[in-house]
Structures are given as structure tokens and as C-alpha cells.
XYZ file of N, CA and C in Angstrom:
537
model
N -53.729 9.007 52.406
C -53.129 8.096 52.914
C -51.706 8.162 52.058
N -50.832 8.095 53.476
C -49.237 8.360 52.882
C -48.651 7.032 53.260
N -47.966 6.822 52.440
C -46.816 5.670 52.116
C -45.597 6.072 52.529
N -44.660 5.157 53.473
C -43.318 5.643 53.959
C -42.684 4.499 53.266
N -41.240 4.971 52.812
C -39.993 3.966 52.513
C -39.233 4.552 52.620
N -38.281 4.029 53.751
C -37.174 4.328 54.056
C -36.854 5.699 54.473
N -35.835 6.914 53.569
C -36.211 8.174 53.968
C -37.076 8.615 53.381
N -37.393 8.207 51.850
C -38.001 8.873 50.952
C -39.788 8.818 50.945
N -40.312 9.965 51.134
C -41.933 10.153 51.311
C -42.443 9.829 50.170
N -43.748 8.658 49.887
C -44.055 8.035 48.826
C -45.706 8.492 49.678
N -46.467 9.175 48.316
C -47.610 9.299 48.742
C -48.047 8.997 47.388
N -49.659 8.985 47.175
C -50.623 8.432 46.402
C -51.120 9.554 45.296
N -50.686 10.710 45.437
C -51.628 11.991 45.080
C -52.452 12.323 45.325
N -52.815 13.354 44.665
C -54.435 14.018 44.851
C -54.933 14.183 43.816
N -56.395 13.522 43.915
C -56.974 12.896 43.114
C -58.114 14.521 43.165
N -59.008 14.975 41.812
C -60.097 15.471 41.892
C -60.955 14.673 40.926
N -62.079 14.002 41.134
C -63.177 13.389 41.017
C -64.218 14.077 40.153
N -65.023 13.988 38.998
C -66.305 13.553 38.562
C -67.498 13.385 39.657
N -68.516 13.921 39.486
C -69.378 13.345 40.400
C -69.557 11.658 40.334
N -69.350 10.987 39.100
C -69.546 9.690 38.961
C -68.540 8.987 39.599
N -67.533 9.733 39.695
C -66.138 8.869 40.145
C -64.714 9.078 39.311
N -65.095 9.448 38.003
C -63.971 9.282 37.324
C -62.677 10.613 37.406
N -61.710 10.092 37.368
C -60.655 11.191 37.771
C -60.685 12.138 36.739
N -60.300 13.114 37.081
C -60.548 14.198 35.963
C -59.056 14.940 36.072
N -58.248 15.060 37.002
C -56.872 15.509 37.210
C -56.335 14.925 38.316
N -55.567 14.553 38.419
C -54.510 13.857 39.487
C -53.287 14.601 39.482
N -52.614 14.777 41.003
C -51.355 15.665 41.018
C -50.791 14.775 42.084
N -49.520 15.129 42.003
C -48.378 14.515 43.277
C -47.905 15.819 43.427
N -47.450 16.103 44.937
C -47.018 17.249 45.832
C -45.487 16.987 45.665
N -44.948 18.583 45.533
C -43.366 18.696 45.478
C -42.821 17.851 46.777
N -41.994 17.118 46.612
C -41.234 16.398 47.466
C -41.536 17.731 49.122
N -40.882 18.837 48.952
C -40.946 19.487 49.839
C -41.871 19.791 50.870
N -43.155 19.652 50.171
C -44.139 20.241 50.647
C -45.477 18.605 50.826
N -44.677 17.749 50.869
C -45.249 16.281 50.924
C -45.474 16.171 52.232
N -45.115 16.907 53.781
C -45.253 16.292 54.813
C -46.087 17.868 55.520
N -46.058 18.649 54.812
C -46.807 19.743 55.121
C -47.980 19.715 55.072
N -48.719 20.517 56.214
C -50.512 20.868 55.904
C -50.319 21.973 54.911
N -50.989 21.794 53.533
C -51.277 22.729 52.705
C -52.625 22.973 51.906
N -52.962 23.529 51.039
C -53.939 23.845 50.621
C -53.722 23.461 49.059
N -53.898 22.160 48.339
C -53.788 22.724 46.758
C -54.835 22.935 46.047
N -54.846 24.130 45.416
C -56.350 24.195 44.494
C -56.184 23.518 42.930
N -56.638 23.414 42.332
C -56.895 22.888 40.811
C -57.813 23.202 40.348
N -57.586 24.116 39.214
C -59.149 24.986 38.769
C -59.282 24.836 37.106
N -59.950 24.186 36.670
C -60.180 23.871 35.000
C -61.415 24.730 34.652
N -60.547 25.298 33.870
C -61.929 26.005 33.032
C -61.718 25.288 31.283
N -63.095 25.620 30.628
C -62.849 25.216 29.433
C -62.568 25.951 28.532
N -62.491 27.075 28.609
C -61.769 28.336 27.646
C -60.774 28.703 27.958
N -59.595 29.487 26.855
C -58.906 29.995 27.084
C -58.756 31.564 27.505
N -58.424 31.754 28.960
C -58.329 33.011 30.053
C -57.470 33.296 29.471
N -56.096 32.933 29.343
C -55.036 33.763 29.326
C -54.920 34.590 27.970
N -54.591 33.947 26.958
C -54.580 34.417 25.590
C -55.257 34.713 24.480
N -56.495 35.368 25.182
C -57.952 35.546 24.120
C -57.910 36.393 23.497
N -56.846 37.513 23.737
C -56.612 38.948 23.158
C -55.061 38.913 22.668
N -54.422 37.911 22.665
C -53.450 37.411 22.137
C -52.683 36.545 20.973
N -52.283 37.218 19.792
C -51.953 36.366 18.455
C -50.495 35.271 18.903
N -50.583 34.051 18.581
C -49.491 33.438 19.154
C -49.382 31.928 17.991
N -48.338 31.226 18.010
C -48.046 30.183 17.141
C -48.794 29.128 17.582
N -49.195 28.705 18.956
C -49.908 27.807 19.337
C -51.542 28.271 19.995
N -52.257 27.261 20.020
C -53.286 27.574 20.856
C -53.888 26.577 21.870
N -54.876 26.920 22.613
C -55.049 25.527 23.747
C -56.312 24.872 23.202
N -56.031 23.761 23.548
C -57.150 23.045 23.258
C -57.417 22.211 24.310
N -58.757 21.732 24.896
C -58.896 21.576 25.822
C -59.425 21.783 27.209
N -58.978 22.904 27.228
C -59.013 24.154 28.426
C -57.690 24.440 29.198
N -57.872 25.264 30.353
C -56.724 25.314 31.201
C -57.129 24.846 32.651
N -55.865 24.285 33.065
C -56.025 23.477 34.382
C -54.800 24.301 34.847
N -55.256 24.944 36.084
C -54.320 26.255 37.249
C -54.171 24.857 38.408
N -52.735 24.996 38.481
C -52.632 24.026 39.446
C -52.286 25.142 40.532
N -52.338 25.675 41.971
C -51.450 26.450 42.781
C -51.537 25.641 44.287
N -50.374 25.937 45.116
C -50.484 25.601 46.104
C -50.271 27.105 47.097
N -51.174 26.559 48.713
C -51.029 27.883 49.348
C -50.839 27.050 50.777
N -50.568 28.206 51.549
C -50.374 27.995 53.330
C -51.713 27.742 53.679
N -51.524 27.105 54.741
C -53.136 26.565 55.339
C -53.565 27.792 56.382
N -54.304 28.162 56.221
C -54.698 29.247 56.983
C -54.408 28.966 58.611
N -54.138 30.536 59.162
C -53.857 30.143 60.500
C -55.103 29.867 61.305
N -54.819 29.400 62.422
C -55.936 28.748 62.924
C -56.027 29.815 64.174
N -57.377 29.584 64.990
C -57.938 30.156 66.144
C -57.070 29.838 67.202
N -56.931 30.762 67.933
C -56.250 30.597 69.351
C -57.067 30.618 70.578
N -57.388 29.388 71.741
C -58.413 29.317 72.521
C -57.350 30.064 74.125
N -57.650 31.562 74.411
C -57.173 32.148 75.350
C -58.109 32.110 76.705
N -58.265 31.254 78.084
C -58.938 31.330 78.920
C -60.120 31.167 78.326
N -61.332 31.481 78.170
C -62.655 31.092 77.698
C -63.030 31.962 76.507
N -61.845 32.128 75.698
C -61.878 33.221 74.631
C -61.638 32.599 73.429
N -62.312 32.282 72.266
C -61.864 31.869 70.608
C -61.159 33.060 70.266
N -59.857 33.277 70.019
C -59.508 34.580 69.155
C -58.713 34.116 68.031
N -59.194 34.753 66.902
C -58.777 34.698 65.633
C -58.499 36.201 64.903
N -57.444 36.622 64.147
C -56.760 37.733 63.746
C -57.757 37.570 62.301
N -58.044 38.912 62.436
C -58.867 38.728 61.125
C -58.079 39.346 59.708
N -57.670 38.832 58.756
C -56.945 38.889 57.455
C -57.666 39.065 56.487
N -56.938 39.845 55.267
C -57.395 39.952 53.940
C -57.024 38.764 53.415
N -57.511 38.574 52.393
C -57.709 37.143 51.482
C -56.339 36.974 51.287
N -55.418 38.155 50.691
C -54.281 37.727 50.188
C -53.276 37.502 52.075
N -53.583 37.538 52.860
C -52.954 37.166 53.903
C -53.803 35.776 54.295
N -54.828 35.538 54.465
C -54.986 34.684 54.602
C -54.540 33.148 53.574
N -54.452 33.016 52.521
C -53.969 32.211 51.273
C -52.600 32.654 50.817
N -51.529 32.806 51.061
C -50.526 33.105 50.800
C -49.857 31.693 49.511
N -49.308 32.440 48.283
C -49.166 31.262 47.271
C -47.925 30.547 48.152
N -47.192 29.346 47.528
C -46.820 28.727 48.039
C -46.016 28.175 46.227
N -44.718 28.838 46.110
C -44.311 29.067 44.994
C -44.054 27.593 44.478
N -44.106 26.911 43.026
C -43.232 25.854 43.045
C -42.667 26.139 41.609
N -41.221 26.204 41.221
C -40.388 26.036 42.126
C -40.262 27.223 42.787
N -39.347 26.861 44.065
C -39.281 27.598 45.356
C -37.853 28.858 44.457
N -38.635 30.129 44.597
C -37.357 30.912 43.710
C -36.822 31.753 45.189
N -36.772 31.056 45.916
C -36.012 31.860 47.149
C -34.648 30.972 47.088
N -35.095 29.515 47.189
C -33.745 28.970 46.910
C -33.117 28.320 45.680
N -31.779 27.714 45.687
C -31.086 27.599 44.613
C -31.083 26.160 44.297
N -32.284 25.351 45.348
C -32.035 24.144 45.021
C -32.899 23.794 44.018
N -32.917 22.189 42.901
C -33.938 22.158 42.052
C -34.556 21.232 42.696
N -35.698 21.350 42.489
C -36.992 20.669 42.916
C -36.793 19.461 42.227
N -37.687 18.187 42.419
C -37.859 17.031 41.609
C -39.412 17.679 41.027
N -39.147 16.874 39.385
C -40.386 17.553 38.895
C -41.649 16.108 39.611
N -43.049 16.911 39.377
C -44.152 16.450 39.586
C -44.839 15.719 38.656
N -45.362 14.516 39.199
C -46.419 13.627 37.961
C -47.632 14.196 38.061
N -48.026 14.679 37.015
C -49.428 15.010 36.337
C -50.450 14.546 35.461
N -51.373 13.904 35.895
C -52.739 13.774 34.879
C -53.611 14.236 34.753
N -54.145 14.825 33.408
C -55.232 15.669 32.845
C -55.987 14.727 32.011
N -57.045 14.463 32.151
C -57.984 14.017 31.515
C -58.645 15.322 30.444
N -58.208 14.414 29.107
C -58.840 15.090 27.868
C -60.214 14.996 27.605
N -60.986 16.176 27.574
C -62.277 16.013 27.536
C -62.952 14.947 26.440
N -64.100 14.462 26.715
C -64.744 14.080 25.532
C -64.672 14.837 24.305
N -65.531 15.997 24.524
C -65.610 16.439 23.292
C -64.180 16.908 22.381
N -63.354 16.623 22.612
C -61.794 16.935 22.199
C -61.434 15.691 21.485
N -60.949 15.522 20.087
C -60.555 13.927 19.391
C -58.618 14.799 19.246
N -58.281 13.371 19.730
C -56.896 13.542 19.466
C -56.498 11.961 19.288
N -55.654 12.163 18.818
C -54.828 10.603 18.220
C -54.296 9.920 19.142
N -54.368 8.702 19.237
C -53.455 7.827 20.287
C -52.115 8.043 20.213
N -51.072 8.622 19.212
C -49.627 9.036 19.100
C -49.905 10.112 20.592
N -48.820 9.909 21.360
C -48.444 10.967 22.433
C -47.255 11.653 21.707
N -46.884 11.127 21.111
C -45.779 12.797 20.631
C -46.225 13.759 19.506
N -47.445 13.763 19.506
C -48.377 14.824 18.955
C -48.835 15.679 20.160
N -48.964 15.252 21.149
C -49.591 15.987 22.187
C -48.540 16.720 22.955
N -48.837 18.338 22.649
C -47.752 19.268 23.479
C -48.508 19.800 24.516
N -47.875 19.846 25.944
C -48.041 20.715 26.915
C -47.296 21.842 27.371
N -47.970 22.865 27.598
C -47.308 24.034 28.247
C -47.602 24.558 29.422
N -46.939 25.434 29.966
C -47.358 26.131 31.405
C -47.079 27.321 31.496
N -47.880 28.553 31.660
C -48.346 29.757 31.314
C -46.780 30.578 32.205
N -46.176 31.059 31.407
C -44.836 31.966 31.872
C -45.538 33.555 32.166
N -45.465 33.586 33.350
C -46.272 35.095 33.371
C -45.753 36.075 33.118
N -43.860 36.113 33.594
C -42.924 37.039 33.109
C -43.093 37.341 31.374
N -43.338 36.403 30.474
C -43.324 36.632 29.226
C -45.149 36.933 28.693
N -45.784 36.725 29.090
C -47.017 35.934 28.958
C -47.476 35.591 27.742
N -46.458 34.162 27.734
C -47.042 33.649 26.714
C -47.062 31.808 27.316
N -47.341 30.546 26.264
C -46.895 29.230 26.957
C -45.632 28.847 26.702
N -45.080 28.076 27.292
C -43.633 27.562 27.601
C -43.665 26.077 27.969
N -42.922 25.592 26.949
C -42.968 23.912 27.207
C -42.020 23.314 27.718
N -40.861 24.304 28.404
C -40.015 23.986 29.115
C -39.857 23.632 30.137
N -40.876 23.978 30.747
C -41.144 23.221 32.526
C -42.019 22.220 32.547
N -42.164 21.261 30.935
C -42.879 19.857 30.773
C -41.175 19.250 30.196
N -41.103 17.970 31.443
C -40.387 17.090 30.712
C -40.726 16.261 29.366
N -39.886 16.152 28.509
C -40.223 15.338 27.148
C -40.979 13.995 27.443
N -41.228 13.270 28.094
C -41.686 12.195 28.588
C -43.072 12.215 28.921
N -44.404 12.431 27.670
C -45.371 12.391 27.889
C -46.343 11.036 27.328
N -47.230 10.835 28.358
C -48.343 9.608 27.553
C -49.177 9.691 27.426
N -49.868 9.043 26.656
C -51.366 9.220 26.465
C -51.792 8.129 26.639
N -53.021 7.344 27.354
C -53.951 6.223 27.863
C -55.425 6.595 26.719
N -55.521 6.377 25.670
C -56.758 6.539 24.995
C -58.100 5.737 25.510
N -57.888 4.758 26.345
C -59.113 4.642 26.828
C -59.277 5.236 27.845
N -58.517 5.522 28.447
C -58.753 6.363 29.924
C -58.956 7.972 29.613
N -58.729 8.344 28.636
C -58.438 9.368 27.563
C -57.640 10.037 28.798
N -56.001 9.954 29.328
C -55.499 10.420 30.130
C -54.068 11.249 30.044
N -53.842 11.790 29.838
C -52.419 12.592 29.591
C -51.519 12.553 31.021
N -50.206 11.926 30.933
C -49.600 11.743 31.797
C -48.165 12.386 31.615
N -47.643 13.193 32.556
C -46.740 13.717 31.924
C -46.070 14.598 33.770
N -44.696 14.883 33.624
C -44.139 15.578 34.670
C -44.078 17.146 34.362
N -43.898 17.925 35.051
C -43.885 19.227 35.274
C -42.923 19.824 36.881
N -42.153 20.716 35.888
C -41.618 21.629 37.147
C -41.693 22.731 37.944
N -42.933 22.975 37.375
C -43.473 24.085 37.764
C -45.248 23.928 38.018
N -45.738 24.828 38.912
C -47.004 24.912 38.984
C -47.673 25.913 38.853
N -48.218 26.150 37.624
C -48.840 27.385 37.149
C -50.268 27.108 36.421
N -50.869 28.189 35.149
C -51.813 27.556 34.472
C -50.700 26.440 33.149
N -51.756 25.220 33.458
C -51.089 24.192 31.786
C -52.148 23.731 31.562
N -52.001 23.619 30.144
C -52.618 23.730 29.209
C -52.232 22.721 27.752
N -53.091 22.088 26.816
C -52.734 21.081 26.179
C -52.659 22.126 24.930
N -51.735 22.171 24.264
C -51.821 23.174 22.762
C -51.243 22.504 21.715
N -51.992 23.333 20.567
C -51.905 22.788 19.031
C -51.276 23.885 18.287
N -50.717 23.697 17.200
C -50.178 24.629 16.471
C -51.451 25.124 15.839
N -51.496 26.329 15.889
C -52.404 27.404 14.545
C -52.995 26.708 13.488
N -51.670 26.132 12.598
C -51.629 25.851 11.711
C -51.612 24.230 11.206
N -52.504 23.351 12.079
C -52.540 22.109 12.312
C -54.125 22.138 11.623
N -53.739 20.878 10.548
C -55.444 20.976 9.470
C -56.251 19.753 10.125
């Protein structure tokens, strides 16, 4: 469902649900892609598959959530009585849409994201103790600069709400030295 308000495009976001109907993740689209037909992939793993062999100051808690956008695959074309489709490799079928767009100098608006904290993870109700990181592929480490500082936590729903300026693997982090 899309809601229009004057010149700004407002939408309700994309929710990923459990079989019982609980929201696990919710993400809004970047404003530039809000009117395009795209594929939004949200993949959650309960383990840290990025830094398992790397020693660092922070550790991942609660798993990693990977948000990616892809162009919609090319549709088949009908000509005469034939339906033709070009046979493409996986890389050609699903091309990644980077966010932020590296080809433009325009600054993209941050995107609202909500992630449900797993029931097996204990966390305090204080949102200031929550640290969210985005995986930086170039330095092979977690970076908190892509997340805006206003992080909120709803203990009843166990939802962490924040804004990100990049779609990439995202995780809650904790200092390795925390007692």
C-alpha cells in the first residue's frame, strides 16, 4: 500500500514476519527507489559469518541482518506466438542497487529500520547501551558511522529502531570486555 502526500512519497515500509505474524524486521526504502519495482532481500543469520576469524574490539550479538536491493529481473517478451526470454547468469539477472548510490554526489536520506531482538538475547531497557554497526567491505570491519545516533528500543516488542544511510550487513555490537 502506497500513500501519497503532496510531492513527497510516503510508504509503510516492508515487513518480514514470523509464521505467527510477529514482525522480525521492517525497513523503508530509500526515497529514490520508492517508486521503482525492485527486489528487497533481508537475510538474517543467528551467527557472525563475517568476523569469525578476525579479532576485534566489538562482537556481534543477536546475529547479522543483511539488507540488499536488486533490480527486478528482465521480463519475457512476446513476439508473434513466441515468448522469448534471454538466458542470463545469476549476476546478470539480479544486479545490486547500491545504497548509498556511489555514482552520484547527492546525499541520500537515511532509511528507517526496525530489527527484533531475539528472545534468547538479554538486553537492558536502556537504548543508549545499544550499538548498531554496518559492515564496511573495504576495511573488513564494523562501522557505526552509517547509523544515526538516535537509536530507540521498545522492550515490550523487543524492537530496536534506528536510521541507516547504507544497506549492507547490519548487527548489534557489544564490547568484547563487557561483563
